[in-house]
Coordinates of N, CA and C and ligand atoms in Angstrom, one line a residue:
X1 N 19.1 247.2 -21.7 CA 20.5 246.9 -22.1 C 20.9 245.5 -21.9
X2 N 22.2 244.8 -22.7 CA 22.3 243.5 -22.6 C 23.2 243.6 -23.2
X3 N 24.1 242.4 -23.3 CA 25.9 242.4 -23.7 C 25.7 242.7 -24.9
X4 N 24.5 242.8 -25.8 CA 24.6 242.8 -27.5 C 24.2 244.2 -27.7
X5 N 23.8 244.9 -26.4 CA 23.4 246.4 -27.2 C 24.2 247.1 -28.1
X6 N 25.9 246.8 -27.3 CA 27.0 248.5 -28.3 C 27.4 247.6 -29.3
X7 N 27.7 246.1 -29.7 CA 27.6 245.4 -30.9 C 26.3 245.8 -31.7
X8 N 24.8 245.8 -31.4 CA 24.0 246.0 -32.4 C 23.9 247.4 -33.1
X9 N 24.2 248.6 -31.4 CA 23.9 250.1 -32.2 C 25.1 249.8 -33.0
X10 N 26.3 249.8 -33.0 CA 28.0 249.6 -33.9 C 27.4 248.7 -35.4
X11 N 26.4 247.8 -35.4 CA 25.6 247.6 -36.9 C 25.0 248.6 -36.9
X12 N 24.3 248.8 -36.1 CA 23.3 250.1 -37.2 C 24.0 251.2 -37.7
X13 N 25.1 251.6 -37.0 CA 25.9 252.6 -37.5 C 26.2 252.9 -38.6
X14 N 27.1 251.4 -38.9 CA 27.8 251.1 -40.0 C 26.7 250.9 -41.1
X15 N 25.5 250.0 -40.9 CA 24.7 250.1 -42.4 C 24.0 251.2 -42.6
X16 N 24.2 252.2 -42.0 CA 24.1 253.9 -41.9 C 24.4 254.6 -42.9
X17 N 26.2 254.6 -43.0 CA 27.4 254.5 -43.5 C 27.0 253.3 -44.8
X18 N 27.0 252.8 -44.9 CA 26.5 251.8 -46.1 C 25.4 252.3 -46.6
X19 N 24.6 252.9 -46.8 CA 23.9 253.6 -46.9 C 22.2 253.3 -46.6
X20 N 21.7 252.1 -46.1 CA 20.6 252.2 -45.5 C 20.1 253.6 -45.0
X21 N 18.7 253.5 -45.0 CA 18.1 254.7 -44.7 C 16.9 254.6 -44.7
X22 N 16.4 253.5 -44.7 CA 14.7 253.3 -44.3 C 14.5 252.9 -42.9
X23 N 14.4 254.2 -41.9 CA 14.3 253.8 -40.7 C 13.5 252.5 -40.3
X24 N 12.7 252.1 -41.0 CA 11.8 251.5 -40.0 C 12.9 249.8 -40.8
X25 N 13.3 250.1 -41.6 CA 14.5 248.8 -41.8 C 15.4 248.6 -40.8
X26 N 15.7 249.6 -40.5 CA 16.4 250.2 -39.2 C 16.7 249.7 -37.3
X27 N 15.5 250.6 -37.6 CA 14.6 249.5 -36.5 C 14.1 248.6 -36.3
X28 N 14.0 247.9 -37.3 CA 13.9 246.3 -37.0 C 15.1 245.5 -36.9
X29 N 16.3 245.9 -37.2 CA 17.1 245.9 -37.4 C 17.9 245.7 -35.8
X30 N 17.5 247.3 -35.4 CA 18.0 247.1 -34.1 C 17.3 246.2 -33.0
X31 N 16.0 245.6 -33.2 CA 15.4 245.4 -32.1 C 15.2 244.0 -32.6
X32 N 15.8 243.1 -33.3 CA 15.9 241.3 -33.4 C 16.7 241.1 -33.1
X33 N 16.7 240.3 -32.0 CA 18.3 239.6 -31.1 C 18.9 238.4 -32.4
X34 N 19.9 239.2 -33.6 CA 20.3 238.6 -34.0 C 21.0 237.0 -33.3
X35 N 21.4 237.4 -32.5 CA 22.0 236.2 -31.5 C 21.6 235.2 -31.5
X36 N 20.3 235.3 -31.2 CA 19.0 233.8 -31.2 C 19.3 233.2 -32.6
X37 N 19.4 233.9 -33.6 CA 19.8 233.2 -34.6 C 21.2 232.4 -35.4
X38 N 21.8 232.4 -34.6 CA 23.1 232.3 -34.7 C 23.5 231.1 -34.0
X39 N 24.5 229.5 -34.5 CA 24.6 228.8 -33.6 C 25.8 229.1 -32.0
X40 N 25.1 228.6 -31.1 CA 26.0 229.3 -29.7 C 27.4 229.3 -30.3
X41 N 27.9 228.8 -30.3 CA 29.4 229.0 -30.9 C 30.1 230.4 -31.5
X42 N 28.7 230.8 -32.6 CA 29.1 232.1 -32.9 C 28.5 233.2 -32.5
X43 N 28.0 233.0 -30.9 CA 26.8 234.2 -30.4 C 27.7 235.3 -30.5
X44 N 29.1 235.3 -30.2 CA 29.7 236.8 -29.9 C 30.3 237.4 -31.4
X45 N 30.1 236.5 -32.4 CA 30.1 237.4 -33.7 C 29.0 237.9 -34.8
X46 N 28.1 237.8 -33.4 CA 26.2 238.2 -34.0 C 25.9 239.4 -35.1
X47 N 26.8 239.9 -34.0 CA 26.7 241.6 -35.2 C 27.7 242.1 -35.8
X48 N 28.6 241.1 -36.3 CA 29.8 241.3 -37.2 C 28.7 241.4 -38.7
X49 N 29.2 242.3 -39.5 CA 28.9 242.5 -40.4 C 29.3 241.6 -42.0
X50 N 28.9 240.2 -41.4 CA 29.1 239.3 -42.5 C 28.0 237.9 -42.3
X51 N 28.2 236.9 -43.2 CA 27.3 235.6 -43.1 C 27.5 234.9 -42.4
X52 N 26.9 234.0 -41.5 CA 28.0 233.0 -40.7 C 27.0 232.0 -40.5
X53 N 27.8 230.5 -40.9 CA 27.1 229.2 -41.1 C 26.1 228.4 -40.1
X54 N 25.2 228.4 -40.5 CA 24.0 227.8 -39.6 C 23.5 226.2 -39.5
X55 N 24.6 226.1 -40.3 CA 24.4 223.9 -40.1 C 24.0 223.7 -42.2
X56 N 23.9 222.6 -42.3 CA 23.1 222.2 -43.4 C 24.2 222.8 -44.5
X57 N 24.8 223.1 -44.6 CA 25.9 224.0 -45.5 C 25.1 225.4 -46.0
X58 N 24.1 226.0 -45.1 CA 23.6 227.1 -45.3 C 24.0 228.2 -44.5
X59 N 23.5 229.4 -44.4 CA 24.2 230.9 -44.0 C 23.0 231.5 -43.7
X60 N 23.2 232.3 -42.9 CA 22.3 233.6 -41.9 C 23.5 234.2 -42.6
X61 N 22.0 235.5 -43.7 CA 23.3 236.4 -44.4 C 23.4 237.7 -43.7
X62 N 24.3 237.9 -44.3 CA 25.1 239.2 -44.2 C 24.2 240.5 -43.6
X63 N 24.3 241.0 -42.2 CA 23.0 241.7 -42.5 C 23.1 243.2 -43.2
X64 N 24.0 243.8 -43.9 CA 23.8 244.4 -44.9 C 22.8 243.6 -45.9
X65 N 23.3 242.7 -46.0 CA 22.6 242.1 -47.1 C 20.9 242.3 -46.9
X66 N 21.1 241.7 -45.7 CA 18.9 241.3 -44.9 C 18.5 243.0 -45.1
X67 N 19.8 244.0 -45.0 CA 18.9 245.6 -44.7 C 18.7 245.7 -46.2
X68 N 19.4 245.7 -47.2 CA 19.4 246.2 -48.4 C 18.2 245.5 -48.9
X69 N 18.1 244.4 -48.6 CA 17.0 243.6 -49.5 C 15.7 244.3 -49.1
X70 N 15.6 244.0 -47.5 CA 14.7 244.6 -47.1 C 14.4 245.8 -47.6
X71 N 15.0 246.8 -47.5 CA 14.8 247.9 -48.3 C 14.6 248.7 -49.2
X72 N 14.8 247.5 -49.7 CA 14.8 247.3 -51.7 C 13.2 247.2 -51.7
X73 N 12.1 246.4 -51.0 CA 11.0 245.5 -51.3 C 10.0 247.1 -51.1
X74 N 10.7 248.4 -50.0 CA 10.1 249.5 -49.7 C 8.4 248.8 -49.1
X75 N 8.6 248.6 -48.1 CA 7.7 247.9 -47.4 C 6.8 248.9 -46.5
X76 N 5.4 248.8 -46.7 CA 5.1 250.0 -46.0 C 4.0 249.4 -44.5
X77 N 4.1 248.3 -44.6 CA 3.7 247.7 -43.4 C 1.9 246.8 -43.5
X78 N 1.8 247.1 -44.7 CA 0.0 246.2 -45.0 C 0.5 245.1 -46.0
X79 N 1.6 244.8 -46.2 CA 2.1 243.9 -47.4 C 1.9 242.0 -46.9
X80 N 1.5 241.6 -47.3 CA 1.8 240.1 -47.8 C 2.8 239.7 -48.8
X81 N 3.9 239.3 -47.5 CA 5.3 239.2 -48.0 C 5.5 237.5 -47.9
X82 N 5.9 237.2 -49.7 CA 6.9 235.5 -49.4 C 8.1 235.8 -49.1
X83 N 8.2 234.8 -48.7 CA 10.0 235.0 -48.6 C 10.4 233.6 -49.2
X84 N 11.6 233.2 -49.6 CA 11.8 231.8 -50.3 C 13.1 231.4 -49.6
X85 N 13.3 230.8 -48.7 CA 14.2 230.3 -48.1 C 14.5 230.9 -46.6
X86 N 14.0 230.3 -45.5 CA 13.7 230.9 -44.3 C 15.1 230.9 -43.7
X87 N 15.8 229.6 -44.0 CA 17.1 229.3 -42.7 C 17.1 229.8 -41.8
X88 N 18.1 230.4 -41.2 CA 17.2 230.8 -39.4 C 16.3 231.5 -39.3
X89 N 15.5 232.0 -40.0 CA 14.4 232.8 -39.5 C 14.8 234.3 -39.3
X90 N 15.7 234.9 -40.0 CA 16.3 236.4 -38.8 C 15.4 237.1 -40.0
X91 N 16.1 237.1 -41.2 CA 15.1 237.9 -42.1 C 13.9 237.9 -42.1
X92 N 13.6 236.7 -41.6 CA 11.5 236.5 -41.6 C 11.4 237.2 -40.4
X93 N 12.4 237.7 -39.0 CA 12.0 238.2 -38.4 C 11.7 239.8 -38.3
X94 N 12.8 240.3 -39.4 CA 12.8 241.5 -39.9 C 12.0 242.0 -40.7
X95 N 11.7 240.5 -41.5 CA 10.0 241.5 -41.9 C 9.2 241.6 -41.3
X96 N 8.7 240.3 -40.2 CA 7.8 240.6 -39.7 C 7.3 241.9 -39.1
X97 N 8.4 242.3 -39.3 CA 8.0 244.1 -38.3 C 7.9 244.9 -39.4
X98 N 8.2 244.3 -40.6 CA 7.9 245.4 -41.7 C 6.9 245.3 -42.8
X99 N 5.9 244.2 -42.4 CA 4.6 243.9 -43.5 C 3.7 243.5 -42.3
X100 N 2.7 242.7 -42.9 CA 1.7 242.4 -41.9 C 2.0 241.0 -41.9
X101 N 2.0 240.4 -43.1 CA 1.8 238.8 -42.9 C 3.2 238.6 -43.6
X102 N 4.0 237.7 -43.6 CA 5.4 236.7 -44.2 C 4.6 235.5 -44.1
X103 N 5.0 234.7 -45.3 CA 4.9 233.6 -45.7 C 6.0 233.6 -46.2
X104 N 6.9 232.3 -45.2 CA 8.0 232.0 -45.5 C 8.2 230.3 -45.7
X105 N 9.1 230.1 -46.8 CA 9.1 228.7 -47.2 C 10.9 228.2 -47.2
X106 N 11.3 226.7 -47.0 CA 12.3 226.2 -46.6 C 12.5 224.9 -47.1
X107 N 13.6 224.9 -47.7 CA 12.8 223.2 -48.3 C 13.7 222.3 -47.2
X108 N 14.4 222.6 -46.4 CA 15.3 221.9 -45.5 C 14.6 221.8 -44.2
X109 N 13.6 220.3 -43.8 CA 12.9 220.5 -42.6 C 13.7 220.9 -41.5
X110 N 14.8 220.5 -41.2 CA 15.8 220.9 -39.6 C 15.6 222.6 -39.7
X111 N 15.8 223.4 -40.8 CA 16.3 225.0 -40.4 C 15.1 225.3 -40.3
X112 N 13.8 225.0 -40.6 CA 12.4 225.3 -40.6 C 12.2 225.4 -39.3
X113 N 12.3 224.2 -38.8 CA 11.9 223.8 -37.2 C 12.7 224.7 -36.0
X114 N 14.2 224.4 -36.3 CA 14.8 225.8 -35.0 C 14.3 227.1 -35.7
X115 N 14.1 228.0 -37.0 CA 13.6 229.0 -37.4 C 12.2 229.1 -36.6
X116 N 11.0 228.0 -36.5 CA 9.9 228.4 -35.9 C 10.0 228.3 -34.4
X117 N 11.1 227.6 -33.4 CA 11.4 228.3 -32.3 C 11.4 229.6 -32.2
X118 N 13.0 229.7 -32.8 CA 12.7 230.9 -32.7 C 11.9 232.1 -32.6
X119 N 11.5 232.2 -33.8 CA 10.6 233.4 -34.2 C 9.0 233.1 -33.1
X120 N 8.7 231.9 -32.5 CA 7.7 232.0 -31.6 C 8.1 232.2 -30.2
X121 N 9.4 232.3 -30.2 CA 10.0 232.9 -28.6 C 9.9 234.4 -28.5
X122 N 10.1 234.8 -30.0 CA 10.2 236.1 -30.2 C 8.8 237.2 -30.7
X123 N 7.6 235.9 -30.1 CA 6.1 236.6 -30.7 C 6.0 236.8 -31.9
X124 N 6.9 236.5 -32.9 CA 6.5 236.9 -34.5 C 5.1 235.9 -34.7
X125 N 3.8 237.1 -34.1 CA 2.3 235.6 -34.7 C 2.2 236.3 -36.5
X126 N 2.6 236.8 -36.8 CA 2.0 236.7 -38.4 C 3.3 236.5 -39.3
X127 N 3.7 235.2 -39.4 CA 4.7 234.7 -39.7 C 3.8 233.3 -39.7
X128 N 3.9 232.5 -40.9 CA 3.5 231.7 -41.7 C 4.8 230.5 -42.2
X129 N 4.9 229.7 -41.5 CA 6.3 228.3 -42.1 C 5.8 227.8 -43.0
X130 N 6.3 227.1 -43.9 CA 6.4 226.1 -44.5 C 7.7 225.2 -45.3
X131 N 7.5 224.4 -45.4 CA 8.6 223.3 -45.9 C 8.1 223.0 -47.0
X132 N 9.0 222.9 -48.0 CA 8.7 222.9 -49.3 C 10.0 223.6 -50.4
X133 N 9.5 223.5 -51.8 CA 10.3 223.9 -52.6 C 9.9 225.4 -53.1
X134 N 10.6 226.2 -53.0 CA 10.0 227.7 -52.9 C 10.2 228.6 -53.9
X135 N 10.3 227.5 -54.6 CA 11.0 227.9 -56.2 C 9.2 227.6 -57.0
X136 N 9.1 227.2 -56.6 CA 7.2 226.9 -56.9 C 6.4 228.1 -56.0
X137 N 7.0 229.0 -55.1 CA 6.2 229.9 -55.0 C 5.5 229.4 -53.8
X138 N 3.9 229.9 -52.7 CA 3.4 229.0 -51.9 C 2.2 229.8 -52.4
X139 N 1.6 228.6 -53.8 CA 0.5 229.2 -54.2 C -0.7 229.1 -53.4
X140 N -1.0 228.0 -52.5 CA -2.1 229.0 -51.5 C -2.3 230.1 -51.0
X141 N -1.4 231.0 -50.7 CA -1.6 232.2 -50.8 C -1.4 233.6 -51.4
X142 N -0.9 233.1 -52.4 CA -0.5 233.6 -53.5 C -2.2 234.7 -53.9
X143 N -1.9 235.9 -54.5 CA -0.8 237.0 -54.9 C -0.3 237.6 -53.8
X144 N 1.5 237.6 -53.7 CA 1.5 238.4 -52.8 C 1.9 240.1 -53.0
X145 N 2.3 240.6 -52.5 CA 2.7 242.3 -52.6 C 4.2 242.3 -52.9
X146 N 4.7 241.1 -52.5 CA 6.1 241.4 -52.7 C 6.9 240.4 -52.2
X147 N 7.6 239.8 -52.8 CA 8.4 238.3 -52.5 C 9.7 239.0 -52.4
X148 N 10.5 238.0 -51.3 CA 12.2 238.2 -51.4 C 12.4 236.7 -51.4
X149 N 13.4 236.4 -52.4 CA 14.5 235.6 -52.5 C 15.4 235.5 -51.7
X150 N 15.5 234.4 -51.1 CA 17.1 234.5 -49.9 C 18.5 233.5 -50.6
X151 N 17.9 232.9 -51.6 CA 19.0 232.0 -52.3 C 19.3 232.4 -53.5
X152 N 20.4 231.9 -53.8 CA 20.6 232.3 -55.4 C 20.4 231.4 -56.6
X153 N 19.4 232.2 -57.2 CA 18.8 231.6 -58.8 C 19.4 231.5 -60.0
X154 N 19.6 230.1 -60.8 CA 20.2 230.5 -62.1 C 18.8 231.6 -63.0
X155 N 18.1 231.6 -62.9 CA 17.3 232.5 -63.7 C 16.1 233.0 -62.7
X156 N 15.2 234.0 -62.7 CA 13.6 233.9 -62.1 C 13.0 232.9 -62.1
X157 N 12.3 232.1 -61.1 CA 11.6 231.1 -61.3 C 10.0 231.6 -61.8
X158 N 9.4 231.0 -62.7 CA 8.6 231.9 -63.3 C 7.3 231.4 -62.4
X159 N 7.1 230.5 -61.1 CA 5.8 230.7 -60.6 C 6.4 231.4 -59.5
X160 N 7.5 231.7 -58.9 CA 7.5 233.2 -58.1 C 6.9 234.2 -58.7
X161 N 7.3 234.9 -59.9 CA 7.5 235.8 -60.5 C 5.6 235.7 -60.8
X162 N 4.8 234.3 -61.1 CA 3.3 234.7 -61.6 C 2.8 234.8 -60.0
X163 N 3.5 234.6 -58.7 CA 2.7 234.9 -57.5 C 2.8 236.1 -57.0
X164 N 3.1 236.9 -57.6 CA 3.4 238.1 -57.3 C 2.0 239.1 -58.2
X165 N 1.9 240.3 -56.8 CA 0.5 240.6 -57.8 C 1.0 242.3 -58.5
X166 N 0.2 242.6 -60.0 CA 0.6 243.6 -60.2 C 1.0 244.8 -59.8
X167 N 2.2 245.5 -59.8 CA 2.2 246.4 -58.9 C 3.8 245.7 -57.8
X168 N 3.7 244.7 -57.7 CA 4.6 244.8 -56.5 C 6.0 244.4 -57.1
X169 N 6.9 243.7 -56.4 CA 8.5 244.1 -55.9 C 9.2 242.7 -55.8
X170 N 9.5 242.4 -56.8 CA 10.5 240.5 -56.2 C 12.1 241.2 -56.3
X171 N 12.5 240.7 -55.1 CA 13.8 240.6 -54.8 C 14.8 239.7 -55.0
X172 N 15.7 239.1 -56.3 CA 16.4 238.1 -55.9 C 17.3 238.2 -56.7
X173 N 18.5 237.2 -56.4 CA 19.9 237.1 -56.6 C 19.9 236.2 -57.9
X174 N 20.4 236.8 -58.9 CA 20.1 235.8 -60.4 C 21.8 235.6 -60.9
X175 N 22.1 234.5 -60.9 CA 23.2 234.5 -61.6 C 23.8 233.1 -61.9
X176 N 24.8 232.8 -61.6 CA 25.7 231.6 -61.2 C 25.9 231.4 -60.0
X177 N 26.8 230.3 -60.0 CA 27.2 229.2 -58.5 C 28.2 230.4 -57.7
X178 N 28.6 230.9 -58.7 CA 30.3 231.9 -57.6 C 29.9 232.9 -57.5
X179 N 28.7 234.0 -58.4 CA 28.7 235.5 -58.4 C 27.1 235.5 -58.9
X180 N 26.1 236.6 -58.1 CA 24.8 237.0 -58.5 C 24.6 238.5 -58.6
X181 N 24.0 238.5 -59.5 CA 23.1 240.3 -59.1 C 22.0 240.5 -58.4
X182 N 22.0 241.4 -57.5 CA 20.9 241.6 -57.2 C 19.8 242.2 -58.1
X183 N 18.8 241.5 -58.2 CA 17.8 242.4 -59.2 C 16.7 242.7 -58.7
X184 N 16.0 244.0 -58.6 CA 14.6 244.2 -58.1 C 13.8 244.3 -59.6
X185 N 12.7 243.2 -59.5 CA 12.0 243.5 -60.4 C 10.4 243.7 -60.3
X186 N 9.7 245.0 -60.5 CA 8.6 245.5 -60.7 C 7.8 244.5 -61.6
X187 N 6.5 244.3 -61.0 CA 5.8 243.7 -62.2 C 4.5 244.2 -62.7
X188 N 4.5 245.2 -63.8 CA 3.4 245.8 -64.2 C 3.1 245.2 -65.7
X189 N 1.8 245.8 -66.0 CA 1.3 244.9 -67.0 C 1.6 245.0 -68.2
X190 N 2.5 245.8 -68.8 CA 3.5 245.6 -70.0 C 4.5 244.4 -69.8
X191 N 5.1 244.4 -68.8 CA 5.8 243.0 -68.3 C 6.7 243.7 -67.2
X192 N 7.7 242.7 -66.6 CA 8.9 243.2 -65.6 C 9.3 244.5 -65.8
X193 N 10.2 244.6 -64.9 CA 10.8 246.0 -64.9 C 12.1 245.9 -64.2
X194 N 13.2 245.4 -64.4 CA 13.9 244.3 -63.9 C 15.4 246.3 -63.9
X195 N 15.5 245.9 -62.6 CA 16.7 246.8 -62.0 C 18.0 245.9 -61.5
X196 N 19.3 245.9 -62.1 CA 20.5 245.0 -61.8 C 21.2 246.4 -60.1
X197 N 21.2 245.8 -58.9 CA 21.7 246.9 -58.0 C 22.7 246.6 -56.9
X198 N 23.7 245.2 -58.1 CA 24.8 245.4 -57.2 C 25.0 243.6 -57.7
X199 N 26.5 243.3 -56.9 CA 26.5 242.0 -57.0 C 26.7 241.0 -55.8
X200 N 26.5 240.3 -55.3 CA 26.5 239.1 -53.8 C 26.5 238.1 -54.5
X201 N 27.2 237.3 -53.3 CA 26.8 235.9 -53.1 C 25.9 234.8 -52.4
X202 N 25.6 234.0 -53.2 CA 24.4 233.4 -51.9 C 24.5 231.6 -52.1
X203 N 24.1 231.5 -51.1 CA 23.7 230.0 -51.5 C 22.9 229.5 -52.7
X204 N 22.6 227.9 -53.2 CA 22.1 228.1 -54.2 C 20.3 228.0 -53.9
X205 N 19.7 228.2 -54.5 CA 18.1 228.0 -54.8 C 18.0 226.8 -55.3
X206 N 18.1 225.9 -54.6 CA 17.5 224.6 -54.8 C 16.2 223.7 -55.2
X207 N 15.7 224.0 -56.5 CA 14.3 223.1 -56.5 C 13.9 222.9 -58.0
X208 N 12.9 222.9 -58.5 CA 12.2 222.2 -59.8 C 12.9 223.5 -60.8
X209 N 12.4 225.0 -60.4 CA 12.5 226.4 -61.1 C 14.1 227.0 -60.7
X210 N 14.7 226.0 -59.8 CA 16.2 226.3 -59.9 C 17.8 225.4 -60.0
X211 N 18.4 225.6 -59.0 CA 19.6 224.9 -59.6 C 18.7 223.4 -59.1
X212 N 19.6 221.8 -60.0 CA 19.9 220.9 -59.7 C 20.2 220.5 -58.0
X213 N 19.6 219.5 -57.1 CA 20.1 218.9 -56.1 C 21.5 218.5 -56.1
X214 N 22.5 218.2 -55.5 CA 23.4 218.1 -55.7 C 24.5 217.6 -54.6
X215 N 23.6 217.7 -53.6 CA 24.4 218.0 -52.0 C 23.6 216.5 -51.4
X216 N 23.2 215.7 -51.8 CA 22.5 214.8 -50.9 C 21.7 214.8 -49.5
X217 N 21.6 216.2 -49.8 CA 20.8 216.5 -48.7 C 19.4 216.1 -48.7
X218 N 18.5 216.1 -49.6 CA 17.6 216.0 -50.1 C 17.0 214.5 -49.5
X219 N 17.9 213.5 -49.8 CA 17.2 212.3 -48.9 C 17.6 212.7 -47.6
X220 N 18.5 212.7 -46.7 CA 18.7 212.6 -45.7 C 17.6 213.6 -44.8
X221 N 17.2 214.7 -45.5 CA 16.3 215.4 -45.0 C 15.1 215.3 -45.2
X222 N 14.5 213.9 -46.3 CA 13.3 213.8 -46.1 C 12.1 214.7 -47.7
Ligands
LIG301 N1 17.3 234.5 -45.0 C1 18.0 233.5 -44.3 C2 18.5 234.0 -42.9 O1 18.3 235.1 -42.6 O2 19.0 233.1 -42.2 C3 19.2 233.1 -45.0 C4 18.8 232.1 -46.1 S1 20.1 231.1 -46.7 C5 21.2 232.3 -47.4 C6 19.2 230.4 -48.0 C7 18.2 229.4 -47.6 O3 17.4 229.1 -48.8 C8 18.8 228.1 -47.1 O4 18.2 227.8 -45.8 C9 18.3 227.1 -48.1 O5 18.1 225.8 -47.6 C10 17.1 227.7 -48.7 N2 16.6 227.2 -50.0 C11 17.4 226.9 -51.0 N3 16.6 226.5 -52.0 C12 15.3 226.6 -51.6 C13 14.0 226.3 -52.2 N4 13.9 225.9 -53.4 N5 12.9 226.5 -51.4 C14 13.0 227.0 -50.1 N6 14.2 227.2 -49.5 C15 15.3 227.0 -50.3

């Protein structure tokens, strides 16, 4: 027990009630000290059930959001999973308990670097960083079983979409700057199989296959 236990079971409750139901999303759920990911300032609204700003003008989302997605990808625990935008690392930590390997990419070196604290405080060894544009996909290891998107796309970027291997599950937010769908799309060998399952907001996907730079972040970060 620890001050964040009856805050974390009061999340799991509620994305209960929201309708999660893939226990083992669940339980991963319950057992990542959201908190570590969170800057001190906002430790005691760890398990409030919304986004909250992590520096860089980026977000540690929603964790409805991290359960749904997660549970969307139906992960059965032998998967080689991308992920495309690490920022704190919570989601990369939530898969890590739900595939075998993550390969996660960040094009912002600062949120990469406290992300791989983290998650190496917290033993995640099959969790894979990198810095880069992730809109290109991380074709060295490419095909994977199943990619999630953590930013929002004006369209699929189409070398995610060719690292993905037949058979599996991309997760991402396609839309505009103010409003996205979530889409899960199947990729079998007729083509996609593209499911619209709701709508969020996200930050943007920043790179070659997405939106324009725009934030000057880009030099300042190297
Ligand atoms: N899953 C994260 C978490 O749990 O904290 C939240 C991710 S945040 C909503 C989106 C992240 O995507 C930001 O850190 C942003 O810098 C990153 N991002 C945007 N465009 C990217 C790109 N082309 N490649 C890699 N990361 C990107």
């Amino acid at each position: 027990m620890d001050e964040f236990s009856g805050p974390r079971q009061r999340l799991i409750a509620t994305l209960k009630k929201q309708g999660i139901t893939d226990e083992r999303v669940l339980a991963a759920i319950a057992a990542v000290p959201r908190e570590r990911f969170v800057p001190d300032h906002l430790r005691t609204k760890a398990y409030d059930n919304v986004a909250l700003p992590i520096g860089q003008e980026q977000t540690i989302s929603q964790p409805y959001i991290v359960a749904i997605m997660s549970q969307m990808l139906r992960l059965s625990g032998n998967e080689k999973v991308l992920e495309v935008g690490t920022g704190s690392g919570y989601q990369t930590a939530i898969l890590s308990r739900l595939c075998r390997t993550v390969v996660s990419v960040e094009r912002l070196p600062s949120l990469s670097q406290s992300a791989a604290i983290q998650l190496r405080e917290l033993g995640c060894a099959n969790v894979e960083l990198h810095v880069g544009d992730g809109t290109l996909g991380w074709q060295p290891s490419a095909p994977f079983d199943a990619i999630l998107v953590t930013a929002g796309a004006p369209d699929v970027p189409s070398p995610v979409y060719n690292q993905l291997r037949l058979g599996g599950r991309l997760v991402i937010p396609v839309g505009d700057e103010e409003s996205q769908e979530l889409q899960v799309i199947e990729k079998h060998k007729t083509g996609p199989q593209i499911s619209d399952v709701g709508t969020c907001r996200f930050v943007k996907l920043i790179g070659d296959a997405g939106w324009e730079v725009d934030d000057g972040l880009q030099n300042s970060e190297g």
